[in-house]
Amino acid sequence: MSPEVAPAESRPQRLAAHEAHQRLAHERNSRLAQLTAIEESAPPGSDALLSVQTNAIRRVLTDIEAALSRLATGTYGNCQGCAKAIPVERLEILPYARCCVGCQERAV
């Protein structure tokens, strides 16, 4: 007997605030651990690739902090492009997403 799959309409339309906060905290902690590992493994400025990596991690950390601010102000989960709700599936994968996929593709 196979397990029943919940219909799509039974999925929540938004992440609960505590779940979003947990996901964001996990992402932040992961990125901080990556940054610490990179910074401890090589002298500063020793490699252009390391510089690119640390800058990318810092950008993501900035995005995570911005998402935490949106969570605090009640605007988390709203696309900054079209103001519609970002699908919960996108936020589960990328909890600091600022835009829905359509607006993100237009921005690139």
mmCIF file of N, CA and C in Angstrom:
data_model
loop_
_atom_site.group_PDB
_atom_site.id
_atom_site.type_symbol
_atom_site.label_atom_id
_atom_site.label_comp_id
_atom_site.label_asym_id
_atom_site.label_seq_id
_atom_site.Cartn_x
_atom_site.Cartn_y
_atom_site.Cartn_z
ATOM 1 N N MET A 1 0.835 -1.169 0.000
ATOM 2 C CA MET A 1 0.000 0.000 0.000
ATOM 3 C C MET A 1 0.884 1.238 0.000
ATOM 4 N N SER A 2 0.667 2.151 -0.903
ATOM 5 C CA SER A 2 1.491 3.353 -0.995
ATOM 6 C C SER A 2 0.912 4.462 -0.132
ATOM 7 N N PRO A 3 1.783 5.332 0.408
ATOM 8 C CA PRO A 3 1.291 6.432 1.234
ATOM 9 C C PRO A 3 0.503 7.418 0.381
ATOM 10 N N GLU A 4 -0.498 7.999 1.003
ATOM 11 C CA GLU A 4 -1.313 8.971 0.285
ATOM 12 C C GLU A 4 -0.562 10.284 0.167
ATOM 13 N N VAL A 5 -0.713 10.916 -0.981
ATOM 14 C CA VAL A 5 -0.090 12.210 -1.217
ATOM 15 C C VAL A 5 -1.142 13.275 -1.007
ATOM 16 N N ALA A 6 -0.806 14.267 -0.243
ATOM 17 C CA ALA A 6 -1.757 15.351 0.030
ATOM 18 C C ALA A 6 -2.000 16.142 -1.240
ATOM 19 N N PRO A 7 -3.258 16.483 -1.513
ATOM 20 C CA PRO A 7 -3.545 17.296 -2.696
ATOM 21 C C PRO A 7 -2.854 18.650 -2.599
ATOM 22 N N ALA A 8 -2.538 19.212 -3.755
ATOM 23 C CA ALA A 8 -1.826 20.486 -3.805
ATOM 24 C C ALA A 8 -2.573 21.580 -3.072
ATOM 25 N N GLU A 9 -3.917 21.550 -3.122
ATOM 26 C CA GLU A 9 -4.659 22.623 -2.476
ATOM 27 C C GLU A 9 -4.607 22.551 -0.956
ATOM 28 N N SER A 10 -4.133 21.426 -0.387
ATOM 29 C CA SER A 10 -4.020 21.346 1.058
ATOM 30 C C SER A 10 -2.692 21.905 1.563
ATOM 31 N N ARG A 11 -1.773 22.224 0.650
ATOM 32 C CA ARG A 11 -0.491 22.812 1.053
ATOM 33 C C ARG A 11 -0.727 24.245 1.501
ATOM 34 N N PRO A 12 0.001 24.697 2.496
ATOM 35 C CA PRO A 12 -0.165 26.090 2.912
ATOM 36 C C PRO A 12 0.261 27.051 1.806
ATOM 37 N N GLN A 13 -0.363 28.193 1.755
ATOM 38 C CA GLN A 13 -0.025 29.203 0.765
ATOM 39 C C GLN A 13 1.217 29.990 1.171
ATOM 40 N N ARG A 14 1.533 30.016 2.439
ATOM 41 C CA ARG A 14 2.693 30.733 2.956
ATOM 42 C C ARG A 14 3.374 29.894 4.023
ATOM 43 N N LEU A 15 4.657 30.129 4.192
ATOM 44 C CA LEU A 15 5.371 29.488 5.298
ATOM 45 C C LEU A 15 4.933 30.159 6.589
ATOM 46 N N ALA A 16 4.787 29.376 7.636
ATOM 47 C CA ALA A 16 4.510 29.953 8.949
ATOM 48 C C ALA A 16 5.730 30.766 9.369
ATOM 49 N N ALA A 17 5.500 31.829 10.113
ATOM 50 C CA ALA A 17 6.591 32.725 10.509
ATOM 51 C C ALA A 17 7.698 31.975 11.241
ATOM 52 N N HIS A 18 7.338 31.074 12.153
ATOM 53 C CA HIS A 18 8.385 30.346 12.889
ATOM 54 C C HIS A 18 9.177 29.425 11.974
ATOM 55 N N GLU A 19 8.501 28.809 10.984
ATOM 56 C CA GLU A 19 9.215 27.943 10.040
ATOM 57 C C GLU A 19 10.146 28.771 9.154
ATOM 58 N N ALA A 20 9.665 29.916 8.690
ATOM 59 C CA ALA A 20 10.504 30.802 7.874
ATOM 60 C C ALA A 20 11.718 31.247 8.676
ATOM 61 N N HIS A 21 11.499 31.610 9.933
ATOM 62 C CA HIS A 21 12.617 32.056 10.782
ATOM 63 C C HIS A 21 13.627 30.936 10.975
ATOM 64 N N GLN A 22 13.140 29.708 11.182
ATOM 65 C CA GLN A 22 14.047 28.566 11.344
ATOM 66 C C GLN A 22 14.868 28.325 10.077
ATOM 67 N N ARG A 23 14.215 28.387 8.935
ATOM 68 C CA ARG A 23 14.922 28.160 7.671
ATOM 69 C C ARG A 23 15.971 29.251 7.438
ATOM 70 N N LEU A 24 15.602 30.487 7.714
ATOM 71 C CA LEU A 24 16.538 31.603 7.533
ATOM 72 C C LEU A 24 17.713 31.492 8.500
ATOM 73 N N ALA A 25 17.422 31.128 9.747
ATOM 74 C CA ALA A 25 18.499 30.962 10.729
ATOM 75 C C ALA A 25 19.446 29.842 10.303
ATOM 76 N N HIS A 26 18.893 28.756 9.792
ATOM 77 C CA HIS A 26 19.735 27.648 9.305
ATOM 78 C C HIS A 26 20.618 28.115 8.147
ATOM 79 N N GLU A 27 20.027 28.835 7.194
ATOM 80 C CA GLU A 27 20.802 29.349 6.050
ATOM 81 C C GLU A 27 21.912 30.280 6.536
ATOM 82 N N ARG A 28 21.581 31.173 7.467
ATOM 83 C CA ARG A 28 22.583 32.113 7.986
ATOM 84 C C ARG A 28 23.716 31.365 8.672
ATOM 85 N N ASN A 29 23.379 30.400 9.524
ATOM 86 C CA ASN A 29 24.404 29.636 10.235
ATOM 87 C C ASN A 29 25.290 28.850 9.275
ATOM 88 N N SER A 30 24.683 28.282 8.225
ATOM 89 C CA SER A 30 25.463 27.542 7.221
ATOM 90 C C SER A 30 26.435 28.462 6.508
ATOM 91 N N ARG A 31 25.964 29.638 6.105
ATOM 92 C CA ARG A 31 26.829 30.584 5.393
ATOM 93 C C ARG A 31 27.928 31.123 6.303
ATOM 94 N N LEU A 32 27.604 31.380 7.557
ATOM 95 C CA LEU A 32 28.631 31.856 8.489
ATOM 96 C C LEU A 32 29.704 30.786 8.695
ATOM 97 N N ALA A 33 29.293 29.523 8.760
ATOM 98 C CA ALA A 33 30.266 28.425 8.897
ATOM 99 C C ALA A 33 31.143 28.339 7.654
ATOM 100 N N GLN A 34 30.551 28.506 6.470
ATOM 101 C CA GLN A 34 31.333 28.498 5.234
ATOM 102 C C GLN A 34 32.343 29.641 5.236
ATOM 103 N N LEU A 35 31.882 30.812 5.609
ATOM 104 C CA LEU A 35 32.752 31.989 5.619
ATOM 105 C C LEU A 35 33.909 31.798 6.601
ATOM 106 N N THR A 36 33.615 31.279 7.763
ATOM 107 C CA THR A 36 34.656 31.033 8.765
ATOM 108 C C THR A 36 35.669 30.020 8.242
ATOM 109 N N ALA A 37 35.187 28.952 7.619
ATOM 110 C CA ALA A 37 36.092 27.928 7.086
ATOM 111 C C ALA A 37 37.002 28.508 6.007
ATOM 112 N N ILE A 38 36.449 29.329 5.136
ATOM 113 C CA ILE A 38 37.253 29.943 4.073
ATOM 114 C C ILE A 38 38.286 30.882 4.667
ATOM 115 N N GLU A 39 37.853 31.716 5.595
ATOM 116 C CA GLU A 39 38.759 32.712 6.178
ATOM 117 C C GLU A 39 39.863 32.060 7.010
ATOM 118 N N GLU A 40 39.567 30.932 7.631
ATOM 119 C CA GLU A 40 40.578 30.250 8.447
ATOM 120 C C GLU A 40 41.528 29.400 7.615
ATOM 121 N N SER A 41 41.113 29.043 6.411
ATOM 122 C CA SER A 41 41.924 28.132 5.611
ATOM 123 C C SER A 41 43.000 28.829 4.780
ATOM 124 N N ALA A 42 42.858 30.114 4.545
ATOM 125 C CA ALA A 42 43.832 30.805 3.689
ATOM 126 C C ALA A 42 44.025 32.233 4.183
ATOM 127 N N PRO A 43 45.212 32.773 3.989
ATOM 128 C CA PRO A 43 45.445 34.162 4.360
ATOM 129 C C PRO A 43 44.568 35.090 3.515
ATOM 130 N N PRO A 44 44.116 36.211 4.073
ATOM 131 C CA PRO A 44 43.278 37.142 3.320
ATOM 132 C C PRO A 44 43.962 37.604 2.036
ATOM 133 N N GLY A 45 43.195 37.654 0.965
ATOM 134 C CA GLY A 45 43.707 38.140 -0.306
ATOM 135 C C GLY A 45 44.647 37.201 -1.005
ATOM 136 N N SER A 46 44.745 35.956 -0.538
ATOM 137 C CA SER A 46 45.705 35.032 -1.138
ATOM 138 C C SER A 46 45.243 34.470 -2.477
ATOM 139 N N ASP A 47 43.957 34.543 -2.747
ATOM 140 C CA ASP A 47 43.459 33.933 -3.973
ATOM 141 C C ASP A 47 42.221 34.692 -4.438
ATOM 142 N N ALA A 48 42.172 34.986 -5.716
ATOM 143 C CA ALA A 48 41.019 35.701 -6.275
ATOM 144 C C ALA A 48 39.743 34.883 -6.132
ATOM 145 N N LEU A 49 39.846 33.559 -6.278
ATOM 146 C CA LEU A 49 38.671 32.704 -6.141
ATOM 147 C C LEU A 49 38.106 32.772 -4.726
ATOM 148 N N LEU A 50 38.978 32.759 -3.735
ATOM 149 C CA LEU A 50 38.521 32.878 -2.348
ATOM 150 C C LEU A 50 37.812 34.205 -2.122
ATOM 151 N N SER A 51 38.321 35.241 -2.731
ATOM 152 C CA SER A 51 37.694 36.554 -2.615
ATOM 153 C C SER A 51 36.293 36.546 -3.225
ATOM 154 N N VAL A 52 36.156 35.939 -4.373
ATOM 155 C CA VAL A 52 34.847 35.839 -5.034
ATOM 156 C C VAL A 52 33.890 35.028 -4.160
ATOM 157 N N GLN A 53 34.380 33.921 -3.606
ATOM 158 C CA GLN A 53 33.541 33.076 -2.752
ATOM 159 C C GLN A 53 33.077 33.822 -1.509
ATOM 160 N N THR A 54 33.986 34.506 -0.845
ATOM 161 C CA THR A 54 33.599 35.217 0.368
ATOM 162 C C THR A 54 32.638 36.361 0.047
ATOM 163 N N ASN A 55 32.832 37.039 -1.061
ATOM 164 C CA ASN A 55 31.893 38.101 -1.449
ATOM 165 C C ASN A 55 30.508 37.540 -1.740
ATOM 166 N N ALA A 56 30.448 36.377 -2.399
ATOM 167 C CA ALA A 56 29.160 35.743 -2.694
ATOM 168 C C ALA A 56 28.452 35.340 -1.403
ATOM 169 N N ILE A 57 29.188 34.793 -0.471
ATOM 170 C CA ILE A 57 28.603 34.395 0.812
ATOM 171 C C ILE A 57 28.100 35.627 1.559
ATOM 172 N N ARG A 58 28.878 36.693 1.538
ATOM 173 C CA ARG A 58 28.450 37.926 2.217
ATOM 174 C C ARG A 58 27.180 38.512 1.590
ATOM 175 N N ARG A 59 27.060 38.404 0.257
ATOM 176 C CA ARG A 59 25.836 38.872 -0.416
ATOM 177 C C ARG A 59 24.624 38.055 0.038
ATOM 178 N N VAL A 60 24.802 36.736 0.139
ATOM 179 C CA VAL A 60 23.708 35.884 0.604
ATOM 180 C C VAL A 60 23.358 36.225 2.050
ATOM 181 N N LEU A 61 24.367 36.456 2.882
ATOM 182 C CA LEU A 61 24.100 36.848 4.269
ATOM 183 C C LEU A 61 23.300 38.154 4.327
ATOM 184 N N THR A 62 23.614 39.090 3.439
ATOM 185 C CA THR A 62 22.849 40.339 3.359
ATOM 186 C C THR A 62 21.405 40.049 2.958
ATOM 187 N N ASP A 63 21.222 39.151 1.991
ATOM 188 C CA ASP A 63 19.872 38.760 1.562
ATOM 189 C C ASP A 63 19.104 38.093 2.698
ATOM 190 N N ILE A 64 19.782 37.271 3.478
ATOM 191 C CA ILE A 64 19.142 36.590 4.609
ATOM 192 C C ILE A 64 18.714 37.615 5.651
ATOM 193 N N GLU A 65 19.588 38.566 5.964
ATOM 194 C CA GLU A 65 19.227 39.609 6.935
ATOM 195 C C GLU A 65 18.038 40.436 6.436
ATOM 196 N N ALA A 66 18.006 40.716 5.130
ATOM 197 C CA ALA A 66 16.881 41.453 4.557
ATOM 198 C C ALA A 66 15.591 40.635 4.680
ATOM 199 N N ALA A 67 15.687 39.324 4.466
ATOM 200 C CA ALA A 67 14.512 38.457 4.600
ATOM 201 C C ALA A 67 14.028 38.427 6.047
ATOM 202 N N LEU A 68 14.955 38.394 6.998
ATOM 203 C CA LEU A 68 14.569 38.442 8.412
ATOM 204 C C LEU A 68 13.871 39.761 8.736
ATOM 205 N N SER A 69 14.322 40.846 8.139
ATOM 206 C CA SER A 69 13.662 42.145 8.331
ATOM 207 C C SER A 69 12.255 42.124 7.743
ATOM 208 N N ARG A 70 12.117 41.530 6.548
ATOM 209 C CA ARG A 70 10.789 41.422 5.944
ATOM 210 C C ARG A 70 9.875 40.569 6.809
ATOM 211 N N LEU A 71 10.430 39.524 7.399
ATOM 212 C CA LEU A 71 9.651 38.666 8.290
ATOM 213 C C LEU A 71 9.150 39.484 9.491
ATOM 214 N N ALA A 72 10.027 40.307 10.044
ATOM 215 C CA ALA A 72 9.663 41.131 11.204
ATOM 216 C C ALA A 72 8.603 42.183 10.865
ATOM 217 N N THR A 73 8.637 42.680 9.635
ATOM 218 C CA THR A 73 7.675 43.726 9.244
ATOM 219 C C THR A 73 6.409 43.169 8.601
ATOM 220 N N GLY A 74 6.360 41.860 8.412
ATOM 221 C CA GLY A 74 5.169 41.241 7.847
ATOM 222 C C GLY A 74 5.107 41.236 6.334
ATOM 223 N N THR A 75 6.202 41.542 5.672
ATOM 224 C CA THR A 75 6.205 41.550 4.212
ATOM 225 C C THR A 75 6.936 40.347 3.626
ATOM 226 N N TYR A 76 7.405 39.454 4.485
ATOM 227 C CA TYR A 76 8.099 38.255 4.018
ATOM 228 C C TYR A 76 7.150 37.425 3.166
ATOM 229 N N GLY A 77 7.656 36.921 2.047
ATOM 230 C CA GLY A 77 6.863 36.068 1.181
ATOM 231 C C GLY A 77 6.143 36.816 0.080
ATOM 232 N N ASN A 78 6.238 38.143 0.085
ATOM 233 C CA ASN A 78 5.659 38.943 -0.991
ATOM 234 C C ASN A 78 6.751 39.295 -1.977
ATOM 235 N N CYS A 79 6.466 39.101 -3.254
ATOM 236 C CA CYS A 79 7.437 39.418 -4.303
ATOM 237 C C CYS A 79 7.691 40.923 -4.316
ATOM 238 N N GLN A 80 8.957 41.293 -4.366
ATOM 239 C CA GLN A 80 9.308 42.710 -4.423
ATOM 240 C C GLN A 80 9.147 43.285 -5.821
ATOM 241 N N GLY A 81 8.853 42.415 -6.795
ATOM 242 C CA GLY A 81 8.627 42.874 -8.163
ATOM 243 C C GLY A 81 7.157 43.132 -8.440
ATOM 244 N N CYS A 82 6.329 42.118 -8.177
ATOM 245 C CA CYS A 82 4.905 42.214 -8.533
ATOM 246 C C CYS A 82 3.987 42.273 -7.319
ATOM 247 N N ALA A 83 4.522 42.117 -6.120
ATOM 248 C CA ALA A 83 3.794 42.175 -4.847
ATOM 249 C C ALA A 83 2.888 40.967 -4.606
ATOM 250 N N LYS A 84 2.901 39.981 -5.492
ATOM 251 C CA LYS A 84 2.122 38.762 -5.262
ATOM 252 C C LYS A 84 2.884 37.851 -4.318
ATOM 253 N N ALA A 85 2.188 36.880 -3.765
ATOM 254 C CA ALA A 85 2.822 35.925 -2.853
ATOM 255 C C ALA A 85 3.828 35.066 -3.616
ATOM 256 N N ILE A 86 5.005 34.918 -3.048
ATOM 257 C CA ILE A 86 6.011 34.006 -3.602
ATOM 258 C C ILE A 86 5.540 32.599 -3.244
ATOM 259 N N PRO A 87 5.505 31.675 -4.202
ATOM 260 C CA PRO A 87 5.044 30.314 -3.895
ATOM 261 C C PRO A 87 5.840 29.690 -2.750
ATOM 262 N N VAL A 88 5.119 28.996 -1.871
ATOM 263 C CA VAL A 88 5.745 28.392 -0.699
ATOM 264 C C VAL A 88 6.848 27.421 -1.103
ATOM 265 N N GLU A 89 6.696 26.753 -2.235
ATOM 266 C CA GLU A 89 7.727 25.818 -2.696
ATOM 267 C C GLU A 89 9.044 26.544 -2.955
ATOM 268 N N ARG A 90 8.975 27.748 -3.494
ATOM 269 C CA ARG A 90 10.190 28.540 -3.748
ATOM 270 C C ARG A 90 10.829 28.941 -2.424
ATOM 271 N N LEU A 91 10.015 29.359 -1.471
ATOM 272 C CA LEU A 91 10.547 29.783 -0.174
ATOM 273 C C LEU A 91 11.113 28.605 0.613
ATOM 274 N N GLU A 92 10.585 27.412 0.386
ATOM 275 C CA GLU A 92 11.142 26.237 1.052
ATOM 276 C C GLU A 92 12.551 25.955 0.539
ATOM 277 N N ILE A 93 12.769 26.205 -0.751
ATOM 278 C CA ILE A 93 14.072 25.957 -1.363
ATOM 279 C C ILE A 93 15.028 27.124 -1.129
ATOM 280 N N LEU A 94 14.519 28.335 -1.274
ATOM 281 C CA LEU A 94 15.331 29.547 -1.169
ATOM 282 C C LEU A 94 14.609 30.520 -0.222
ATOM 283 N N PRO A 95 14.742 30.310 1.094
ATOM 284 C CA PRO A 95 13.933 31.086 2.038
ATOM 285 C C PRO A 95 14.195 32.589 2.031
ATOM 286 N N TYR A 96 15.284 33.019 1.439
ATOM 287 C CA TYR A 96 15.578 34.453 1.386
ATOM 288 C C TYR A 96 15.233 35.067 0.028
ATOM 289 N N ALA A 97 14.440 34.346 -0.772
ATOM 290 C CA ALA A 97 14.045 34.854 -2.091
ATOM 291 C C ALA A 97 13.297 36.178 -1.942
ATOM 292 N N ARG A 98 13.670 37.138 -2.786
ATOM 293 C CA ARG A 98 13.015 38.441 -2.790
ATOM 294 C C ARG A 98 11.861 38.506 -3.777
ATOM 295 N N CYS A 99 11.944 37.659 -4.820
ATOM 296 C CA CYS A 99 10.997 37.737 -5.923
ATOM 297 C C CYS A 99 10.471 36.367 -6.304
ATOM 298 N N CYS A 100 9.331 36.361 -6.976
ATOM 299 C CA CYS A 100 8.826 35.134 -7.571
ATOM 300 C C CYS A 100 9.735 34.787 -8.758
ATOM 301 N N VAL A 101 9.593 33.603 -9.283
ATOM 302 C CA VAL A 101 10.466 33.156 -10.363
ATOM 303 C C VAL A 101 10.335 34.071 -11.583
ATOM 304 N N GLY A 102 9.109 34.434 -11.946
ATOM 305 C CA GLY A 102 8.892 35.291 -13.124
ATOM 306 C C GLY A 102 9.597 36.624 -13.010
ATOM 307 N N CYS A 103 9.459 37.283 -11.874
ATOM 308 C CA CYS A 103 10.118 38.579 -11.681
ATOM 309 C C CYS A 103 11.629 38.417 -11.607
ATOM 310 N N GLN A 104 12.103 37.336 -10.997
ATOM 311 C CA GLN A 104 13.539 37.083 -10.915
ATOM 312 C C GLN A 104 14.131 36.893 -12.308
ATOM 313 N N GLU A 105 13.424 36.147 -13.155
ATOM 314 C CA GLU A 105 13.912 35.928 -14.528
ATOM 315 C C GLU A 105 13.949 37.236 -15.316
ATOM 316 N N ARG A 106 12.969 38.095 -15.123
ATOM 317 C CA ARG A 106 12.963 39.390 -15.815
ATOM 318 C C ARG A 106 14.087 40.298 -15.312
ATOM 319 N N ALA A 107 14.480 40.126 -14.052
ATOM 320 C CA ALA A 107 15.525 40.982 -13.470
ATOM 321 C C ALA A 107 16.914 40.601 -13.961
ATOM 322 N N VAL A 108 17.084 39.371 -14.398
ATOM 323 C CA VAL A 108 18.411 38.887 -14.794
ATOM 324 C C VAL A 108 18.749 39.280 -16.177
#
